[in-house]
Tab-separated table of C-alpha atoms and ligand atoms in Angstrom:
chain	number	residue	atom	x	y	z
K	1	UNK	CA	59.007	120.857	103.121
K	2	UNK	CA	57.598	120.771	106.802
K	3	UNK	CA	54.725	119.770	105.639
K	4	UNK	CA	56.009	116.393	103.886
K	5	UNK	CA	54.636	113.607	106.436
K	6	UNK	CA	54.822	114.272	109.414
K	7	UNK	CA	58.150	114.109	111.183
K	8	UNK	CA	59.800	112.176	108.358
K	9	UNK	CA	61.645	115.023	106.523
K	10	UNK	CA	63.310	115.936	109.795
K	11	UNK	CA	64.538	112.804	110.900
K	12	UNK	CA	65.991	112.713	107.542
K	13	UNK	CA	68.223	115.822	108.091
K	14	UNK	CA	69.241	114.568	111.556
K	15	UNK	CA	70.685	111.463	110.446
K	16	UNK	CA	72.814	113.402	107.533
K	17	UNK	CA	73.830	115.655	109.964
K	18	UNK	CA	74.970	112.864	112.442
K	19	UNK	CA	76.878	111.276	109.962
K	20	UNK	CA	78.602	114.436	108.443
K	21	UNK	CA	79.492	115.520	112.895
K	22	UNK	CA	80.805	111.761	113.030
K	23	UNK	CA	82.490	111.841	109.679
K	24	UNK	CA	84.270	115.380	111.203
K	25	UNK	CA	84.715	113.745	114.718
K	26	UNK	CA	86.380	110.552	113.197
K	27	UNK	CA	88.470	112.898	111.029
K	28	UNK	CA	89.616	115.221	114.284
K	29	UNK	CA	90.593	111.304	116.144
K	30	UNK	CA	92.811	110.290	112.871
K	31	UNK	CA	94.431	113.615	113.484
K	32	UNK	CA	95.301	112.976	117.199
K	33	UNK	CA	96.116	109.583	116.701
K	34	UNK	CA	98.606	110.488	114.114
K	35	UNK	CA	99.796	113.083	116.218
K	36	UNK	CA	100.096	110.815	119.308
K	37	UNK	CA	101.561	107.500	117.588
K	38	UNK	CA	98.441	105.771	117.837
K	39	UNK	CA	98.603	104.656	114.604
K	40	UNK	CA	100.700	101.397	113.815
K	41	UNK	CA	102.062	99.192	110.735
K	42	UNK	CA	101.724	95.724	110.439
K	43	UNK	CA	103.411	93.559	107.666
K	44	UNK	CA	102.773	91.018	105.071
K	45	UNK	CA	105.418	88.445	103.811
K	46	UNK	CA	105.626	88.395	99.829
K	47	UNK	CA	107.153	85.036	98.684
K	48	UNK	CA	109.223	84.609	95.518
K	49	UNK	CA	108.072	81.405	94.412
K	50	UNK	CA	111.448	80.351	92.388
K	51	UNK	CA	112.814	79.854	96.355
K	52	UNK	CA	109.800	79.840	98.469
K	53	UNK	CA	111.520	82.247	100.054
K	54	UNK	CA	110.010	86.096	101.701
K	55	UNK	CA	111.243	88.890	98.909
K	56	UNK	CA	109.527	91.678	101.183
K	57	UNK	CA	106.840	92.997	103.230
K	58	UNK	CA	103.916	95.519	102.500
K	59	UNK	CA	103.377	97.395	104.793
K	60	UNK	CA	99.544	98.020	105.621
K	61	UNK	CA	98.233	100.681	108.413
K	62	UNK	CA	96.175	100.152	111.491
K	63	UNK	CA	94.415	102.086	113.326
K	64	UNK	CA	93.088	101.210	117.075
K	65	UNK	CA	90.431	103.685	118.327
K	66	UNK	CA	90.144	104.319	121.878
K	67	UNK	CA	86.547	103.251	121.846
K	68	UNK	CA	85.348	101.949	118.729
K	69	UNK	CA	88.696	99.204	118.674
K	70	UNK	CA	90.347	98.316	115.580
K	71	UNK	CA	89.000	100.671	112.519
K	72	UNK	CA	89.537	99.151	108.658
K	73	UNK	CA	91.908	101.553	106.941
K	74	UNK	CA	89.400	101.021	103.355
K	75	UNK	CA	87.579	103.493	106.046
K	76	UNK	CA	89.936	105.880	107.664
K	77	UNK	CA	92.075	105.858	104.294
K	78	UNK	CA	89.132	107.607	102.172
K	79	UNK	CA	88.379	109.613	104.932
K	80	UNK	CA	92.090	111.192	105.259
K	81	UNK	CA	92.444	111.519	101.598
K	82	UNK	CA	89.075	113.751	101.917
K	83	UNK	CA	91.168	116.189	104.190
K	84	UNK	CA	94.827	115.922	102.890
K	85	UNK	CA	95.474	114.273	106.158
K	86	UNK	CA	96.767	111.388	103.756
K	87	UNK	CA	99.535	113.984	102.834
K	88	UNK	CA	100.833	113.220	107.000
K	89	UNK	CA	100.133	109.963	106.944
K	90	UNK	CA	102.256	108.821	104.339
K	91	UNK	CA	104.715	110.633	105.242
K	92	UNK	CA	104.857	108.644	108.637
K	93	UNK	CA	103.995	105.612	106.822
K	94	UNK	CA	106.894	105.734	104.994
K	95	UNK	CA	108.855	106.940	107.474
K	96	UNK	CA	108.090	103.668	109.950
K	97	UNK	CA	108.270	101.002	106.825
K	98	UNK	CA	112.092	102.495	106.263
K	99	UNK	CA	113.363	102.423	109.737
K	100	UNK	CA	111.893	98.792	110.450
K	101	UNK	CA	113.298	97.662	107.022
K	102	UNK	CA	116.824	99.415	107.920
K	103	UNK	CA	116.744	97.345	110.990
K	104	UNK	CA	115.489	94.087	109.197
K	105	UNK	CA	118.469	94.718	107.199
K	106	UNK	CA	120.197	94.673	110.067
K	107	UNK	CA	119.563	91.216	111.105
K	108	UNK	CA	120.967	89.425	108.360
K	109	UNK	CA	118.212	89.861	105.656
K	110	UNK	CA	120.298	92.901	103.675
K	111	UNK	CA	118.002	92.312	100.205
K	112	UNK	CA	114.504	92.305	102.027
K	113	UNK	CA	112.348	95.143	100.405
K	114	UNK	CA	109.542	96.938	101.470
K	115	UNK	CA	106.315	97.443	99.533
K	116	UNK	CA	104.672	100.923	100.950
K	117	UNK	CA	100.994	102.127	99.788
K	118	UNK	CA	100.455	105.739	98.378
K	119	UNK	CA	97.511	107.065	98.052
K	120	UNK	CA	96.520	108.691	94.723
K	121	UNK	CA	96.577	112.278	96.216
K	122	UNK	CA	99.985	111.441	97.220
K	123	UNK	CA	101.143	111.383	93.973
K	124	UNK	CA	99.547	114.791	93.152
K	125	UNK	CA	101.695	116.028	96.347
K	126	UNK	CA	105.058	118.550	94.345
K	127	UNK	CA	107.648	117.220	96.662
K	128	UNK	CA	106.942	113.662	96.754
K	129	UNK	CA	110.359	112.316	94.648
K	130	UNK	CA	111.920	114.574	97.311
K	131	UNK	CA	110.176	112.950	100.263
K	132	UNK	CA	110.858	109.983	98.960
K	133	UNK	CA	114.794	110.619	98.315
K	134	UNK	CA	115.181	112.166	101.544
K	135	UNK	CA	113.381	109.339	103.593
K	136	UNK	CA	115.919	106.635	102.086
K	137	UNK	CA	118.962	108.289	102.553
K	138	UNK	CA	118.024	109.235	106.221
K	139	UNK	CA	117.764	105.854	106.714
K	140	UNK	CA	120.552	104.976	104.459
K	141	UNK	CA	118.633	102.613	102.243
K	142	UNK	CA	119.247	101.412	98.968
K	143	UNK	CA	116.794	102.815	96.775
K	144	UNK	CA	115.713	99.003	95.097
K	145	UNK	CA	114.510	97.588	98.511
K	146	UNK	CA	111.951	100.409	98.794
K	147	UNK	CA	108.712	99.551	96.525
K	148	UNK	CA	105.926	101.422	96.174
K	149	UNK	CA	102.381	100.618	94.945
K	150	UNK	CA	99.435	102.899	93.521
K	151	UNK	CA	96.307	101.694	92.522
K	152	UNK	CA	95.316	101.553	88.642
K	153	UNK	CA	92.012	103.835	89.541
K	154	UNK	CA	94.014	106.711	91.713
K	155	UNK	CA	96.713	106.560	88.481
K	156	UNK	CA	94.032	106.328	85.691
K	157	UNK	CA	92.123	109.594	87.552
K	158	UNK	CA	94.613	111.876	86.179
K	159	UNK	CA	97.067	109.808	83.836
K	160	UNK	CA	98.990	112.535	82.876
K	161	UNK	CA	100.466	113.970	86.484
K	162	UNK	CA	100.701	110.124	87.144
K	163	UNK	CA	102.956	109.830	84.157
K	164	UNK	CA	105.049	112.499	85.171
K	165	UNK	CA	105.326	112.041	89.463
K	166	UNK	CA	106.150	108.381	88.299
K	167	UNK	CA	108.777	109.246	85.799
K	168	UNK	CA	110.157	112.027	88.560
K	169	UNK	CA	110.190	109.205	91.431
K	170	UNK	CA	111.462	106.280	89.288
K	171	UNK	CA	114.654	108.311	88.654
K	172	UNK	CA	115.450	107.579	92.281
K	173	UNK	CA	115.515	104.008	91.930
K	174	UNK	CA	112.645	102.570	93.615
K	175	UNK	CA	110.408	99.913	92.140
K	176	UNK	CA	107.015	101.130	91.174
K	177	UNK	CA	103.760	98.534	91.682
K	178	UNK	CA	100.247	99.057	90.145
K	179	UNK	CA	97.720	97.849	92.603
K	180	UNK	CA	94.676	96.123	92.542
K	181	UNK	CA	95.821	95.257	88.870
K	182	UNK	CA	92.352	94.256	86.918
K	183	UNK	CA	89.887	95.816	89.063
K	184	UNK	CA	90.104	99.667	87.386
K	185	UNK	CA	89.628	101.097	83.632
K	186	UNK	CA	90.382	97.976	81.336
K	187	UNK	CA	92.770	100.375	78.882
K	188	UNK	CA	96.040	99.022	78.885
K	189	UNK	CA	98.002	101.023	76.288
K	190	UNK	CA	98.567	103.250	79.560
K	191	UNK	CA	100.467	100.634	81.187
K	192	UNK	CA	103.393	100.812	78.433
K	193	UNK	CA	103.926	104.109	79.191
K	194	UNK	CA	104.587	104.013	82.990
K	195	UNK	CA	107.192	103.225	84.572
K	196	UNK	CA	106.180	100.553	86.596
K	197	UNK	CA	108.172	96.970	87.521
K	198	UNK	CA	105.191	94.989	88.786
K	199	UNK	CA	101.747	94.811	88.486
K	200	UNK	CA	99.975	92.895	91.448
K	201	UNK	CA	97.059	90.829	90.650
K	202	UNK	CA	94.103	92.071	92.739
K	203	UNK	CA	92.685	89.405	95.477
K	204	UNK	CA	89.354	89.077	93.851
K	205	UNK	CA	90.934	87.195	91.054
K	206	UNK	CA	92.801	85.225	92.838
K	207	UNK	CA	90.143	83.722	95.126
K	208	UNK	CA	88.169	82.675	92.110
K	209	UNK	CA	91.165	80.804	90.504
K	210	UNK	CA	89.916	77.223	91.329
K	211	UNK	CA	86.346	77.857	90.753
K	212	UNK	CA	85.283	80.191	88.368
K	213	UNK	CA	86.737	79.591	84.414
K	214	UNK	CA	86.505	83.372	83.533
K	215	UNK	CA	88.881	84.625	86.455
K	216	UNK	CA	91.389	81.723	86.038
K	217	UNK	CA	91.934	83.013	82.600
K	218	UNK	CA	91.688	86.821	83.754
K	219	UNK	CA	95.136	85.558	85.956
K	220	UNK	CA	96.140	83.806	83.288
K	221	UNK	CA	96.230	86.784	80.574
K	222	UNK	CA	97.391	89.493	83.317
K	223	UNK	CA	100.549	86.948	83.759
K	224	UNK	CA	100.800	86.637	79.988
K	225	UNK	CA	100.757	90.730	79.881
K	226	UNK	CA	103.313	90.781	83.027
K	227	UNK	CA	105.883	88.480	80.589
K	228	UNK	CA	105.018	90.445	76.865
K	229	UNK	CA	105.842	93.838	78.858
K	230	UNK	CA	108.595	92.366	80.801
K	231	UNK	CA	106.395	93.289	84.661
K	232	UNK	CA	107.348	91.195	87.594
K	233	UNK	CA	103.389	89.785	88.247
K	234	UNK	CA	102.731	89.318	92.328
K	235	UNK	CA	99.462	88.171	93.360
K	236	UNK	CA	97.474	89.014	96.163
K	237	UNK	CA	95.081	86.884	98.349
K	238	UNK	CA	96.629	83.861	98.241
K	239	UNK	CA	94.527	81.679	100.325
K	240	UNK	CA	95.358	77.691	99.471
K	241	UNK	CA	98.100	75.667	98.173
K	242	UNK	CA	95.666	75.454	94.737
K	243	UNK	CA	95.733	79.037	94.305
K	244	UNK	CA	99.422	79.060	95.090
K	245	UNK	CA	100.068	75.350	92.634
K	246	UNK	CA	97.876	77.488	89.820
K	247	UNK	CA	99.787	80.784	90.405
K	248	UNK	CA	103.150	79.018	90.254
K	249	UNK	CA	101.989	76.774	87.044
K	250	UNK	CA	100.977	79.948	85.311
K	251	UNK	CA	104.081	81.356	85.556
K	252	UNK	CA	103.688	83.781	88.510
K	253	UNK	CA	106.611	85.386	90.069
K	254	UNK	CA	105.421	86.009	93.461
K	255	UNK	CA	102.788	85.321	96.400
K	256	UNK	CA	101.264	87.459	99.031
K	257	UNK	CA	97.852	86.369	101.315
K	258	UNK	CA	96.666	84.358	104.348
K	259	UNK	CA	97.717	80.632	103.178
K	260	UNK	CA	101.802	82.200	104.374
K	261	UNK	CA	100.772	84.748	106.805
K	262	UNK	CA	98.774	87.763	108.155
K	263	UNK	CA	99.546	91.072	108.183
K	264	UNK	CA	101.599	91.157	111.675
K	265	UNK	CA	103.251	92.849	113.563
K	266	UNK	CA	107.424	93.588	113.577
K	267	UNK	CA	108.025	90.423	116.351
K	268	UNK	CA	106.257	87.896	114.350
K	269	UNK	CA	107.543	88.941	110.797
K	270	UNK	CA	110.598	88.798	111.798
K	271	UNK	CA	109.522	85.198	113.569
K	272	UNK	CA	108.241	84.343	109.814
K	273	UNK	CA	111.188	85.800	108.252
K	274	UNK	CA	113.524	83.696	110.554
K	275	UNK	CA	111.701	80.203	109.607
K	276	UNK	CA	111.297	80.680	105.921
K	277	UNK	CA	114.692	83.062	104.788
K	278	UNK	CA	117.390	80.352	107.040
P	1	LIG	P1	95.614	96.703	99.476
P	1	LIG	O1	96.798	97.575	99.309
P	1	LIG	O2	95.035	96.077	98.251
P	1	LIG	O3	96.033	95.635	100.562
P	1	LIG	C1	95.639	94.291	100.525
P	1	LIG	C2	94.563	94.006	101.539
P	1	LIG	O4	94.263	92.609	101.467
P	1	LIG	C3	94.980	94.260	102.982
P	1	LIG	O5	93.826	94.739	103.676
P	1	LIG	C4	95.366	92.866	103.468
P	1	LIG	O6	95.267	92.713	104.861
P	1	LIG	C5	94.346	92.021	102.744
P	1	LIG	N1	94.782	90.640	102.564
P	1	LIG	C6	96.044	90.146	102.611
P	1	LIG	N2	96.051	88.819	102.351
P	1	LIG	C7	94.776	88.469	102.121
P	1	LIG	C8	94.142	87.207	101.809
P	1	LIG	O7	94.762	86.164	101.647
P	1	LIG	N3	92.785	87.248	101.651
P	1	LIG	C9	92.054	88.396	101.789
P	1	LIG	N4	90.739	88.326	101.639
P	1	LIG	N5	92.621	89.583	102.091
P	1	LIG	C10	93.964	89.617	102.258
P	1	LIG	P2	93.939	95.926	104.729
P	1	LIG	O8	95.195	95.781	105.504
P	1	LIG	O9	92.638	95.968	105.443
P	1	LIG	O10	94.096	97.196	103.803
P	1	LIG	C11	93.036	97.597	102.986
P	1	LIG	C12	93.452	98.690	102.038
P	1	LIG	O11	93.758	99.892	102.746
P	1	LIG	C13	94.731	98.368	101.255
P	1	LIG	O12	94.413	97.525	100.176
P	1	LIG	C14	95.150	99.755	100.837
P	1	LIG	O13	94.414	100.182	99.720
P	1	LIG	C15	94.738	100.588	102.026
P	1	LIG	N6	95.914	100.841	102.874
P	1	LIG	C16	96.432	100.110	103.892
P	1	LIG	N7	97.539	100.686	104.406
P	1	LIG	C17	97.756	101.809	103.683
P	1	LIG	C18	98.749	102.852	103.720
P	1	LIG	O14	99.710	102.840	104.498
P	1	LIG	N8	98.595	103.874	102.802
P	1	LIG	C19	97.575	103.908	101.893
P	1	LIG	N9	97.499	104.952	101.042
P	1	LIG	N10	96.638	102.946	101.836
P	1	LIG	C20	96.730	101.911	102.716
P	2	LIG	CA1	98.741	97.326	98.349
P	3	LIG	CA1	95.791	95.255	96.422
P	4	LIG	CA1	92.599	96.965	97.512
């Protein structure tokens, strides 16, 4: 193989083996972070569109590196799933998203839920009804304000522990979302069996309501399914009043993107919350 051109084969190596020491090194500064409360939530309004008023939150992670600034959790997410560090992680995710909802609660908004992410190999985690029983009760939450979402790819990966984790965890009450609706395996007898509430319309579709004809009708039959199976629908990526005026003409329950609010932080949520909920 040395002899393949010159230096070529070599520099080859190097770079794989840069990435794979950076991939590690990232993987060892998720760890610390987690372990030193570097890691933070933010949270995104989700409007019922019968009152215009917020419903909930979802709470999405964020992670500020030291040196490299703000890192995109569609990176560090995959990476801590590689390593079962996702197994921590959403453990303290869904630790934080109950104690800030129990205090939300707190300030006059009792019926405010909170939508939490799980990660696929979550879900393949034996104790996760527990974890998820235990977390509400320590912070003495009623199990319907709690809502979590999994996407349709981590579920359809192995349907059959899905079924049966999401059977186990419904029992406790919370509301189950399927994420990213759309975007994964296009077999839908599945969704019958689940037990899920809600399916969320995934952004891409969305943002192609007023322009293209095929996605407008892609929103328009997921809605359509939402109503024959008796799902709550919620779309994603809401970015102008005409994707909101199309949503709400369609028949769409609820509303989650940019044209209400960023993801922010607890002090201008609650800011948000305040103005819209009075
Ligand atoms: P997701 O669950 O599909 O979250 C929606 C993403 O869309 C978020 O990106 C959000 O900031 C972004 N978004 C919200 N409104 C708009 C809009 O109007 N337009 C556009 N273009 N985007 C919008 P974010 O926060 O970067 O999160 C990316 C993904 O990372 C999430 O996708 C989710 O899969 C994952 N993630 C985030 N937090 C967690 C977590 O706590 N646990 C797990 N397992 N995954 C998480
Ligand atoms: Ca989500
Ligand atoms: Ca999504
Ligand atoms: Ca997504």
């Amino acid at each position: 193989l040395a002899k393949t051109r010159g230096n070529r084969y070599q520099f080859y190596v190097a770079s794989v083996d840069n990435e794979i020491r950076e991939r590690k090194r990232l993987e060892r500064e998720l760890s610390e972070a987690l372990a030193m409360d570097q890691l933070q939530l933010v949270y995104q309004p989700q409007i019922d569109f019968r009152t215009g008023q917020v419903a909930g939150a979802e709470a999405l992670l964020r992670w500020e590196h030291p040196e490299q600034g703000w890192i995109s959790p569609e990176i560090f997410i995959p990476l801590a799933e590689k390593s079962d560090l996702i197994i921590a992680i959403g453990e303290w995710v869904l630790d934080r998203a109950c104690a800030q909802l129990k205090v939300w609660h707190g300030m006059g908004f009792p019926e405010l839920r909170m939508a939490v992410n799980l990660s696929a190999v979550q879900l393949k985690q034996t104790d996760l009804t527990d974890l998820v029983v235990r977390t509400l009760s320590k912070h003495q939450l009623p199990p319907q304000t709690l809502e979590l979402e999994m996407t349709e790819t981590g579920i359809m990966e192995d349907l059959q522990a899905a079924a049966t984790a999401l059977k186990a965890i419904k029992k406790s009450g919370v509301l189950l979302a399927l994420d990213d609706f759309g975007t994964g395996y296009s077999s839908l007898s599945y969704l019958k069996q689940l037990p899920f509430d809600k399916i969320k319309i995934d952004k891409s579709f969305v943002q192609e309501i007023t322009d293209s004809h095929d996605d407008s009708s892609i929103v328009r039959a997921i809605i359509q399914l939402g109503e024959s199976l008796e799902l709550q629908v919620i779309a994603e990526g809401v970015e102008t009043a005409a994707h909101e005026t199309y949503l709400i003409q369609h028949g769409c329950q609820e509303g989650q993107g940019y044209y209400y609010c960023k993801p922010v932080p607890d002090p201008l949520f609650i800011e948000y919350l305040r103005k819209s909920n009075q």
